mmCIF file with all atom_site columns, C-alpha atoms in Angstrom:
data_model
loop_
_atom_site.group_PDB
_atom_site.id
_atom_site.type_symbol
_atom_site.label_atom_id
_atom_site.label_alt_id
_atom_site.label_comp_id
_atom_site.label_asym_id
_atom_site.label_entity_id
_atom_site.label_seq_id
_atom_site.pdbx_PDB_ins_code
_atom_site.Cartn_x
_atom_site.Cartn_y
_atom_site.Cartn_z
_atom_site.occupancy
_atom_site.B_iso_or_equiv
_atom_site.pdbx_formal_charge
_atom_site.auth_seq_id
_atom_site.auth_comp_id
_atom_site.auth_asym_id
_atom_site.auth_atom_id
_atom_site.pdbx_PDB_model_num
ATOM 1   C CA . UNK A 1 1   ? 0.000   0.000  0.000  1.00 0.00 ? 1   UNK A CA 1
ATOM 2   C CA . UNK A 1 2   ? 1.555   3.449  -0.876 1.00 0.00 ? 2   UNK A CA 1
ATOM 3   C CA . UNK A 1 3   ? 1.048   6.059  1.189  1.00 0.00 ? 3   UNK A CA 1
ATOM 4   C CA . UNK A 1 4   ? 1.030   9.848  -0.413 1.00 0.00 ? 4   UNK A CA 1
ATOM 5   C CA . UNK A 1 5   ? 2.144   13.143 1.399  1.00 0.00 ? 5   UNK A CA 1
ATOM 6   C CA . UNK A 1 6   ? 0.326   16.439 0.775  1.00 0.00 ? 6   UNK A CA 1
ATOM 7   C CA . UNK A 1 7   ? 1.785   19.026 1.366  1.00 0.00 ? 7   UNK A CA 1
ATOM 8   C CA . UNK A 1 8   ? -0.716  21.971 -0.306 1.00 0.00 ? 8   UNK A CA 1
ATOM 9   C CA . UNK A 1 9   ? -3.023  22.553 2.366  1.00 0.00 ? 9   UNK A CA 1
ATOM 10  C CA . UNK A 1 10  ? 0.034   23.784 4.812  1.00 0.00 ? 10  UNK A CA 1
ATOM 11  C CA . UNK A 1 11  ? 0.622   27.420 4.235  1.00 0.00 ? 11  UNK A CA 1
ATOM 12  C CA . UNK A 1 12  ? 4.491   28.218 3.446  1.00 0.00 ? 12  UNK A CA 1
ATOM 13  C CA . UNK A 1 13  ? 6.496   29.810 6.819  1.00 0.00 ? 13  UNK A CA 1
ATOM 14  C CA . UNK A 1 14  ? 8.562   32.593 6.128  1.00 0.00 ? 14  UNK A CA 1
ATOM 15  C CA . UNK A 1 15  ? 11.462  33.267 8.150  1.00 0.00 ? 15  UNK A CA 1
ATOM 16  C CA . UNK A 1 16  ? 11.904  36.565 9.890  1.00 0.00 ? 16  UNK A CA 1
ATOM 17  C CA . UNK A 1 17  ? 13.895  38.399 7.287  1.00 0.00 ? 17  UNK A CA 1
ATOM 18  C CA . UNK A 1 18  ? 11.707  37.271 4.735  1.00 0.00 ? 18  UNK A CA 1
ATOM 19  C CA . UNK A 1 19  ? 8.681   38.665 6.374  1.00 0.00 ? 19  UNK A CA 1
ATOM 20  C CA . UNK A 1 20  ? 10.758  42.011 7.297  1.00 0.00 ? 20  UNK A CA 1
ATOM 21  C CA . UNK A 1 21  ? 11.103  42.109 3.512  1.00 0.00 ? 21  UNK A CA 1
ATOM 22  C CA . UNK A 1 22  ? 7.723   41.303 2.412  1.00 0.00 ? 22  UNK A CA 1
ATOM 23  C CA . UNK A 1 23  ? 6.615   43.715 4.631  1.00 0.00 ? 23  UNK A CA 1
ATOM 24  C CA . UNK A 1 24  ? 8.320   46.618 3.883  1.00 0.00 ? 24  UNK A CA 1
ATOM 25  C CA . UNK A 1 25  ? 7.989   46.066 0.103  1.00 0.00 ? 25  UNK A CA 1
ATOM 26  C CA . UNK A 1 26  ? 4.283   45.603 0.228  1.00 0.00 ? 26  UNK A CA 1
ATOM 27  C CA . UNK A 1 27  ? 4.261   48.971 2.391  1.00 0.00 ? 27  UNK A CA 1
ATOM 28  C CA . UNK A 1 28  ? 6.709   50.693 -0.932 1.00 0.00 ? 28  UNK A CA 1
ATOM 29  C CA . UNK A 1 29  ? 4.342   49.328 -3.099 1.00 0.00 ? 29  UNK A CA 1
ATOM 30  C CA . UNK A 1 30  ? 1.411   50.972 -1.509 1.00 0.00 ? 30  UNK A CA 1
ATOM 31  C CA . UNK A 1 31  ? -0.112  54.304 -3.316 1.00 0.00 ? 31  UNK A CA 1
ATOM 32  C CA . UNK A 1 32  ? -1.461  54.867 -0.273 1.00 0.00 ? 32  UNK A CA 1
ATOM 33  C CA . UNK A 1 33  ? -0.010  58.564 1.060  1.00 0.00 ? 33  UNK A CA 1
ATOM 34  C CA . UNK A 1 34  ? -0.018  60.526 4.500  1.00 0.00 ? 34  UNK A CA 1
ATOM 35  C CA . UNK A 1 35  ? 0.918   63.687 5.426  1.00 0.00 ? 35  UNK A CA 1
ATOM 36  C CA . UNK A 1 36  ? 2.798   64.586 8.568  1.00 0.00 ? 36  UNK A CA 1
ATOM 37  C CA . UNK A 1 37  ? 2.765   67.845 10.689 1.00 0.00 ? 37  UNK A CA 1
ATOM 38  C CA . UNK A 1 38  ? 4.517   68.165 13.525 1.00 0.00 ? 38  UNK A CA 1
ATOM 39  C CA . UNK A 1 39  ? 2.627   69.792 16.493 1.00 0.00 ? 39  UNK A CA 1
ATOM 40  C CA . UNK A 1 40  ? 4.326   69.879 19.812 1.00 0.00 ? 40  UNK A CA 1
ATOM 41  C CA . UNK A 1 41  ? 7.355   68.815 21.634 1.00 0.00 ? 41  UNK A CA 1
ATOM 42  C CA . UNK A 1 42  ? 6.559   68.180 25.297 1.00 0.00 ? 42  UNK A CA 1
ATOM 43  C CA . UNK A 1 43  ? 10.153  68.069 27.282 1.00 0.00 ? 43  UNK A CA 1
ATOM 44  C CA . UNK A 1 44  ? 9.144   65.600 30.676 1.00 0.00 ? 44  UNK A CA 1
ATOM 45  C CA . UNK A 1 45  ? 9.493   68.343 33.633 1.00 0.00 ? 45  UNK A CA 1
ATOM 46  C CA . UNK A 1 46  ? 10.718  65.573 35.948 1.00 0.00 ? 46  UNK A CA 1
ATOM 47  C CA . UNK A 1 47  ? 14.014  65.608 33.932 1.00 0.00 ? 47  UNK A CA 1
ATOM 48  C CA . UNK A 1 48  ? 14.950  69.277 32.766 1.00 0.00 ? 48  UNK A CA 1
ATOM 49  C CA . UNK A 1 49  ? 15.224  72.160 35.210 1.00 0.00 ? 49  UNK A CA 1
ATOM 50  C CA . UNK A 1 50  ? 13.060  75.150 34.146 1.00 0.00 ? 50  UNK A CA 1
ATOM 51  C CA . UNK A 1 51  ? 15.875  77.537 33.014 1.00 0.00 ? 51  UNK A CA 1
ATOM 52  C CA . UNK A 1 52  ? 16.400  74.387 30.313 1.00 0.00 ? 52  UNK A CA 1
ATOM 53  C CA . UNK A 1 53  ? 12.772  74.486 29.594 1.00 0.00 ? 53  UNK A CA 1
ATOM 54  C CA . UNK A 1 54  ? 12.386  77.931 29.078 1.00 0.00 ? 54  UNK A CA 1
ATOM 55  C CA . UNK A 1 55  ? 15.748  77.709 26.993 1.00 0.00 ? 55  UNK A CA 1
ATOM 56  C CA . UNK A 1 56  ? 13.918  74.524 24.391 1.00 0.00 ? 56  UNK A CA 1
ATOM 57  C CA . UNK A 1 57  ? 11.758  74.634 21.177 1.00 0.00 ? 57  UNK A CA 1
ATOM 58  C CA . UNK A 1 58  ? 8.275   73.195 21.700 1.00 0.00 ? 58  UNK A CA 1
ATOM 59  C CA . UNK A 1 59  ? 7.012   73.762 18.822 1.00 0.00 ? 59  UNK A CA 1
ATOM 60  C CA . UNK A 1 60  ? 8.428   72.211 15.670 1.00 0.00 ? 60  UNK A CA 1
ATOM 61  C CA . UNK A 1 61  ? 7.557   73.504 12.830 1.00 0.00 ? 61  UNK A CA 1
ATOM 62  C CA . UNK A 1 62  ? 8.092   70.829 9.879  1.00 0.00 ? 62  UNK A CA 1
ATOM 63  C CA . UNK A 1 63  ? 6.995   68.558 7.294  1.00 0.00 ? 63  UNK A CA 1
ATOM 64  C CA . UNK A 1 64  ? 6.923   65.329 6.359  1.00 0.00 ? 64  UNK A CA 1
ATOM 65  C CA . UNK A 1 65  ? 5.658   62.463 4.381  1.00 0.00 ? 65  UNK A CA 1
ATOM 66  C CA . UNK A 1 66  ? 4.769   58.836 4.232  1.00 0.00 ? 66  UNK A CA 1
ATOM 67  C CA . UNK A 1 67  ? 3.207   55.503 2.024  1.00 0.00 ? 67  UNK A CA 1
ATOM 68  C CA . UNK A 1 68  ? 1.005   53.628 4.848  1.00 0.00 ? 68  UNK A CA 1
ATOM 69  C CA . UNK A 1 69  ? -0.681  50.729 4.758  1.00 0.00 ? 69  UNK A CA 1
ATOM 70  C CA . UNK A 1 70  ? -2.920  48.958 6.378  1.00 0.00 ? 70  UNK A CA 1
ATOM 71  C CA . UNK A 1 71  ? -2.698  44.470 6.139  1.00 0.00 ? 71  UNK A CA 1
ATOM 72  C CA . UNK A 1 72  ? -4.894  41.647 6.706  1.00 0.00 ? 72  UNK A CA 1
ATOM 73  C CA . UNK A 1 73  ? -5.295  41.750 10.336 1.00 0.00 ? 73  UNK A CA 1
ATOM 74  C CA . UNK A 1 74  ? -6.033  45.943 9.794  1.00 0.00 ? 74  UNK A CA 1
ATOM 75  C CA . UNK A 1 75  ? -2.771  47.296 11.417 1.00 0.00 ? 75  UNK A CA 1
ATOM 76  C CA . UNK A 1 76  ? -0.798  50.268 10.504 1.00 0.00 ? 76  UNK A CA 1
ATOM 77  C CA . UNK A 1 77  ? 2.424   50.291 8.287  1.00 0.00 ? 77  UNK A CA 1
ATOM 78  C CA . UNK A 1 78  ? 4.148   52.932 6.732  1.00 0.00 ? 78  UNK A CA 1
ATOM 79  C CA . UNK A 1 79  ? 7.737   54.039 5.778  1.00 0.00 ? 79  UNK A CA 1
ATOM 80  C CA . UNK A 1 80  ? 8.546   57.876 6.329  1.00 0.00 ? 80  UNK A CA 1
ATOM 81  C CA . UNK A 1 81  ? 10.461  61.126 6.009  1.00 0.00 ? 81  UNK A CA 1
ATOM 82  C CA . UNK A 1 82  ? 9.807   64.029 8.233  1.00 0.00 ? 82  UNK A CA 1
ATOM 83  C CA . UNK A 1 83  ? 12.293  67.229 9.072  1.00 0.00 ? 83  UNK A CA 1
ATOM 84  C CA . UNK A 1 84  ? 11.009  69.127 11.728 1.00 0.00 ? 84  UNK A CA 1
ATOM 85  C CA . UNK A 1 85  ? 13.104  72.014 14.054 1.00 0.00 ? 85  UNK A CA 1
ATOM 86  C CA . UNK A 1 86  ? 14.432  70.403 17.332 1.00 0.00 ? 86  UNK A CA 1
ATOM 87  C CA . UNK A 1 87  ? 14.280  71.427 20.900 1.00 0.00 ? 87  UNK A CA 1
ATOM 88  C CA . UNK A 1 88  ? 17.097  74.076 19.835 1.00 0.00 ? 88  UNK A CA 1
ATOM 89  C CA . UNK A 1 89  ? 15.740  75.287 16.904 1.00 0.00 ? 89  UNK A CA 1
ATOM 90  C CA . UNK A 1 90  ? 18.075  73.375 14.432 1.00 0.00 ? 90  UNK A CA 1
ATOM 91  C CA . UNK A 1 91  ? 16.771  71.321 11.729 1.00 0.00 ? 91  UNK A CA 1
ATOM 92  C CA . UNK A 1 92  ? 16.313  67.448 12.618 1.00 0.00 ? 92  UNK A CA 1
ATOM 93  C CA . UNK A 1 93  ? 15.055  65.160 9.953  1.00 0.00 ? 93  UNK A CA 1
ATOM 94  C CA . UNK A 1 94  ? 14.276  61.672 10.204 1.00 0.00 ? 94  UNK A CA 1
ATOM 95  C CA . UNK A 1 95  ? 13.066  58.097 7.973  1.00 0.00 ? 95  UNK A CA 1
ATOM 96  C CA . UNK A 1 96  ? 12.071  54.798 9.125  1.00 0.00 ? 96  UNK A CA 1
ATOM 97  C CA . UNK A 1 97  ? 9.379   52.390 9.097  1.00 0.00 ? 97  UNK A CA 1
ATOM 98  C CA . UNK A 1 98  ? 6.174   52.658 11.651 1.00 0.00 ? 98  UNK A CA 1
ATOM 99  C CA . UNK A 1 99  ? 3.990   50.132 12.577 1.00 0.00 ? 99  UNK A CA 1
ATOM 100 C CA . UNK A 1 100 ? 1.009   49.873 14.585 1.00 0.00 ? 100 UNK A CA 1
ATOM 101 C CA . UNK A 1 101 ? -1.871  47.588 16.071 1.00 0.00 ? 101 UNK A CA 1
ATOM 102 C CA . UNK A 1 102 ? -5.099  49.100 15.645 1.00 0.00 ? 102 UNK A CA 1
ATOM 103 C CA . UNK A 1 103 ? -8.002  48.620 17.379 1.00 0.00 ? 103 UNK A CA 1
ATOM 104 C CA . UNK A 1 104 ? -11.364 49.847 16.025 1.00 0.00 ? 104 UNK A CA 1
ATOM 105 C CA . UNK A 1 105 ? -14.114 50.284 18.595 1.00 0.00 ? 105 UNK A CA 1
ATOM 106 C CA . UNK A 1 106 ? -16.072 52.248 16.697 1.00 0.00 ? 106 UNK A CA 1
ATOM 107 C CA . UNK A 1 107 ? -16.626 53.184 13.000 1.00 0.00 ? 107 UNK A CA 1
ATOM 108 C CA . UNK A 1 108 ? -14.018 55.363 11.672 1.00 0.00 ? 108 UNK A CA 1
ATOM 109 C CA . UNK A 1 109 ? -12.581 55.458 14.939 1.00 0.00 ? 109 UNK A CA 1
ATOM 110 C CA . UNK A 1 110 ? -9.060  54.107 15.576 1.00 0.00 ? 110 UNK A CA 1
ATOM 111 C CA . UNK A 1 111 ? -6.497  53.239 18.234 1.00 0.00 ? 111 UNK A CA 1
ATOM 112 C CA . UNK A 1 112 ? -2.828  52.302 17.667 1.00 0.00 ? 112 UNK A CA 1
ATOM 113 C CA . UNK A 1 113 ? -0.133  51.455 19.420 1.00 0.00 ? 113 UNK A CA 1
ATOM 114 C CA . UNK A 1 114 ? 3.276   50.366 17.981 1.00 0.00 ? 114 UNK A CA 1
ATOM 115 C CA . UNK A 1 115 ? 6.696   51.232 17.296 1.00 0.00 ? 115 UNK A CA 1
ATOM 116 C CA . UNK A 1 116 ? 8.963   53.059 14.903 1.00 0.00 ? 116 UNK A CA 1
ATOM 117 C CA . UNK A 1 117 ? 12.616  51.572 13.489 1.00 0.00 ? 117 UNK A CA 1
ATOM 118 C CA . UNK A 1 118 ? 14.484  54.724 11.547 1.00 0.00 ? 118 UNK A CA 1
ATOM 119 C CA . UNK A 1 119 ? 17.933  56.904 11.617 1.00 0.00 ? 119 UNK A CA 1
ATOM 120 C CA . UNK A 1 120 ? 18.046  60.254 12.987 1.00 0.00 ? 120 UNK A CA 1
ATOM 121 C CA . UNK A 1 121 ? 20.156  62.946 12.454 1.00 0.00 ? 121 UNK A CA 1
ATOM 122 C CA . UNK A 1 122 ? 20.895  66.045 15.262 1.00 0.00 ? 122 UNK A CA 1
ATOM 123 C CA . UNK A 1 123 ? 23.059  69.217 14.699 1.00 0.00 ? 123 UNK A CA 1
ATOM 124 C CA . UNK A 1 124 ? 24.226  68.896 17.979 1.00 0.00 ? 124 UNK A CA 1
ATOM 125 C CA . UNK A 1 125 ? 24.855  65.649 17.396 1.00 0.00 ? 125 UNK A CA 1
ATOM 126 C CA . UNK A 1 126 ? 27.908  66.519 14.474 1.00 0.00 ? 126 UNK A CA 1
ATOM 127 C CA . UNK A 1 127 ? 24.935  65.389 11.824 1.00 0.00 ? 127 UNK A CA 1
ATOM 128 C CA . UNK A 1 128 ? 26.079  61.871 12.288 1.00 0.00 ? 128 UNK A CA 1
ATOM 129 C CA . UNK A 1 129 ? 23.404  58.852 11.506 1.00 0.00 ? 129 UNK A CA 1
ATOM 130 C CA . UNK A 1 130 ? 21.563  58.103 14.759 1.00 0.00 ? 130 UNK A CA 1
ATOM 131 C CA . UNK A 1 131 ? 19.574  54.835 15.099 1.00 0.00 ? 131 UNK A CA 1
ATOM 132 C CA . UNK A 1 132 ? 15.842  55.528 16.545 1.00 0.00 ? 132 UNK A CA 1
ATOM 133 C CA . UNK A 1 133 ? 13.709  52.744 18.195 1.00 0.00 ? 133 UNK A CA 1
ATOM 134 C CA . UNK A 1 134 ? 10.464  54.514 19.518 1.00 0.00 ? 134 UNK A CA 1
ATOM 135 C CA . UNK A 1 135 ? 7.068   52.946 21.055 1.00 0.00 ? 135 UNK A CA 1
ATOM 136 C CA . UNK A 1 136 ? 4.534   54.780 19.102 1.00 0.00 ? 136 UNK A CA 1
ATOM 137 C CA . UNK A 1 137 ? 0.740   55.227 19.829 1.00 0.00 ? 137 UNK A CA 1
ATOM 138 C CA . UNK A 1 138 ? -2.491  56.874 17.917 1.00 0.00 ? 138 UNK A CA 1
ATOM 139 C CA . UNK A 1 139 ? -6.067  58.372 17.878 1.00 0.00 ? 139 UNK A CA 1
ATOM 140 C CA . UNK A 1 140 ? -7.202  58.229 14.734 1.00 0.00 ? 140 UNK A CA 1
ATOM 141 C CA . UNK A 1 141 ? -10.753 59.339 13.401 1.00 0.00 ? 141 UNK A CA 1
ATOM 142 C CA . UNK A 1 142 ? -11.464 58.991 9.191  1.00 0.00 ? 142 UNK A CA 1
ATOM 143 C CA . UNK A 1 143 ? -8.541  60.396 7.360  1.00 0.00 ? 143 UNK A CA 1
ATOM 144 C CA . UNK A 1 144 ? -6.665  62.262 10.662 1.00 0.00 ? 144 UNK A CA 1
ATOM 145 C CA . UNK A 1 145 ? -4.798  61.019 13.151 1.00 0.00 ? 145 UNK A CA 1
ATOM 146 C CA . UNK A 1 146 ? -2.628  62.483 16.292 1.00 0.00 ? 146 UNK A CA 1
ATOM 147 C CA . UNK A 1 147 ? 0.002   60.267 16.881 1.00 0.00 ? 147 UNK A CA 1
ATOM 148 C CA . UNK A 1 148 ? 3.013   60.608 19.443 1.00 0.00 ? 148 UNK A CA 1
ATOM 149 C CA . UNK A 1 149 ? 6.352   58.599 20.280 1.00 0.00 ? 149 UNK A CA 1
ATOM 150 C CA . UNK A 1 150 ? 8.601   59.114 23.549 1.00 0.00 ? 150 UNK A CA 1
ATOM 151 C CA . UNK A 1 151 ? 11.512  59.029 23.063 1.00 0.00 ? 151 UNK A CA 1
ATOM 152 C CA . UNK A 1 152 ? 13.697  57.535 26.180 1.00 0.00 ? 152 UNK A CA 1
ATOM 153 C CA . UNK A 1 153 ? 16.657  59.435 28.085 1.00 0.00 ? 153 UNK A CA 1
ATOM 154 C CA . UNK A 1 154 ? 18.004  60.271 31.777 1.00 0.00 ? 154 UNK A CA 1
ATOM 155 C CA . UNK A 1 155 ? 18.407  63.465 33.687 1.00 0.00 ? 155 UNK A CA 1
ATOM 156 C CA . UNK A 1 156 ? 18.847  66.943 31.040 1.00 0.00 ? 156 UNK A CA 1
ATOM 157 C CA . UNK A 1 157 ? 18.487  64.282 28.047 1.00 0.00 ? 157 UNK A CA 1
ATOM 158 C CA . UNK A 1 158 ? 15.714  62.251 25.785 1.00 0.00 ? 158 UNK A CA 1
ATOM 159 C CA . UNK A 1 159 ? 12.395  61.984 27.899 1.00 0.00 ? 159 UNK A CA 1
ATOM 160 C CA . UNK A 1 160 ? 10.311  63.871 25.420 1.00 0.00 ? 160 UNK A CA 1
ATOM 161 C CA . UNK A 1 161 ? 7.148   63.115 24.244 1.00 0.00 ? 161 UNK A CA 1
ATOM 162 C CA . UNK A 1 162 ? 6.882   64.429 20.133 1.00 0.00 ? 162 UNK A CA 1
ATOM 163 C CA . UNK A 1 163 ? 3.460   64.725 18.499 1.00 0.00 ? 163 UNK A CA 1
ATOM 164 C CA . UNK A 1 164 ? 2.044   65.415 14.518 1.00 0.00 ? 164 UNK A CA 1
ATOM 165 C CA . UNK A 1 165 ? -0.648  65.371 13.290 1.00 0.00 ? 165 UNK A CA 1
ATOM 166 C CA . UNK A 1 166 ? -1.450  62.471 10.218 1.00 0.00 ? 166 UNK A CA 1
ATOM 167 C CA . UNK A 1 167 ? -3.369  62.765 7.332  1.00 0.00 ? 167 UNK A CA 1
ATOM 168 C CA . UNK A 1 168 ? -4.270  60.564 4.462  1.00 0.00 ? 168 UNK A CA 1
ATOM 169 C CA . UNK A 1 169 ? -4.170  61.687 1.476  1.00 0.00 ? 169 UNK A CA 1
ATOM 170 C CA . UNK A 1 170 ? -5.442  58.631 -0.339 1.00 0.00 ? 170 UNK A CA 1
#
């Protein structure tokens, strides 16, 4: 008696690069497009004395744009460019990929939370390629969203909470 092996009805399991790869090409193939507009730059008072505060840019004037998507499972992906002024009034800009869960408890209405992967670069910081790994997290409602990361530091550094506005364009 011979016995036969199918192997059809077992989906194919992509390794993590793979999927890394498949992802971020299906988010560069998207025509899907957002627009980005910084809004505020909150520096955590816990950290920074108030002469420093006083001293720091919170408001960032800038632009920037995106290609989002959303997948299967209806989360958030998009790859990015954004410039924006800094706490000291230099120009910053920055590219990565974002991605978030989102949860829909109403029509239209959106939550995400996620992270962003990109490279950074800071005048006061020589200009040099700096890696970024944020947490990121969203209110979206139809084609707008307000969306903010935090980025991490100590005492006089990082610990600042950056939000922009996002809008689809398509």
């Amino acid at each position: 008696m011979a016995s036969t092996i199918s192997f059809a009805e077992e989906p194919v399991k992509l390794g993590v690069w793979s999927r890394v790869q498949d992802s971020l090409s299906q988010t560069w193939e998207s025509k899907n497009y957002e627009l980005y507009i910084p809004v505020n730059t909150w520096h955590n008072r816990n950290y920074y004395t108030s002469e420093k505060i006083d001293s720091y840019n919170e408001q960032p004037w800038g632009l920037g744009i995106g290609k989002y998507r959303f997948d299967d499972d209806g989360d958030w992906h998009a790859l990015y460019v954004m410039t924006f002024q800094d706490s000291h009034n230099d120009v910053e800009p920055v590219a990565g990929y974002a991605f978030q869960n989102i949860w829909r408890p109403a029509d239209d209405f959106r939550l995400g939370v996620g992270y962003t992967v990109g490279v950074t670069m800071r005048q006061d910081m020589h200009y040099l390629p700096t890696p970024v790994i944020a947490p990121l997290m969203s209110v979206a409602y139809k084609k707008i969203a307000v969306q903010s990361t935090y980025i991490l530091g100590g005492e006089g550094h990082g610990n600042i909470l950056f939000t922009w506005l996002r809008w689809q364009l398509q």
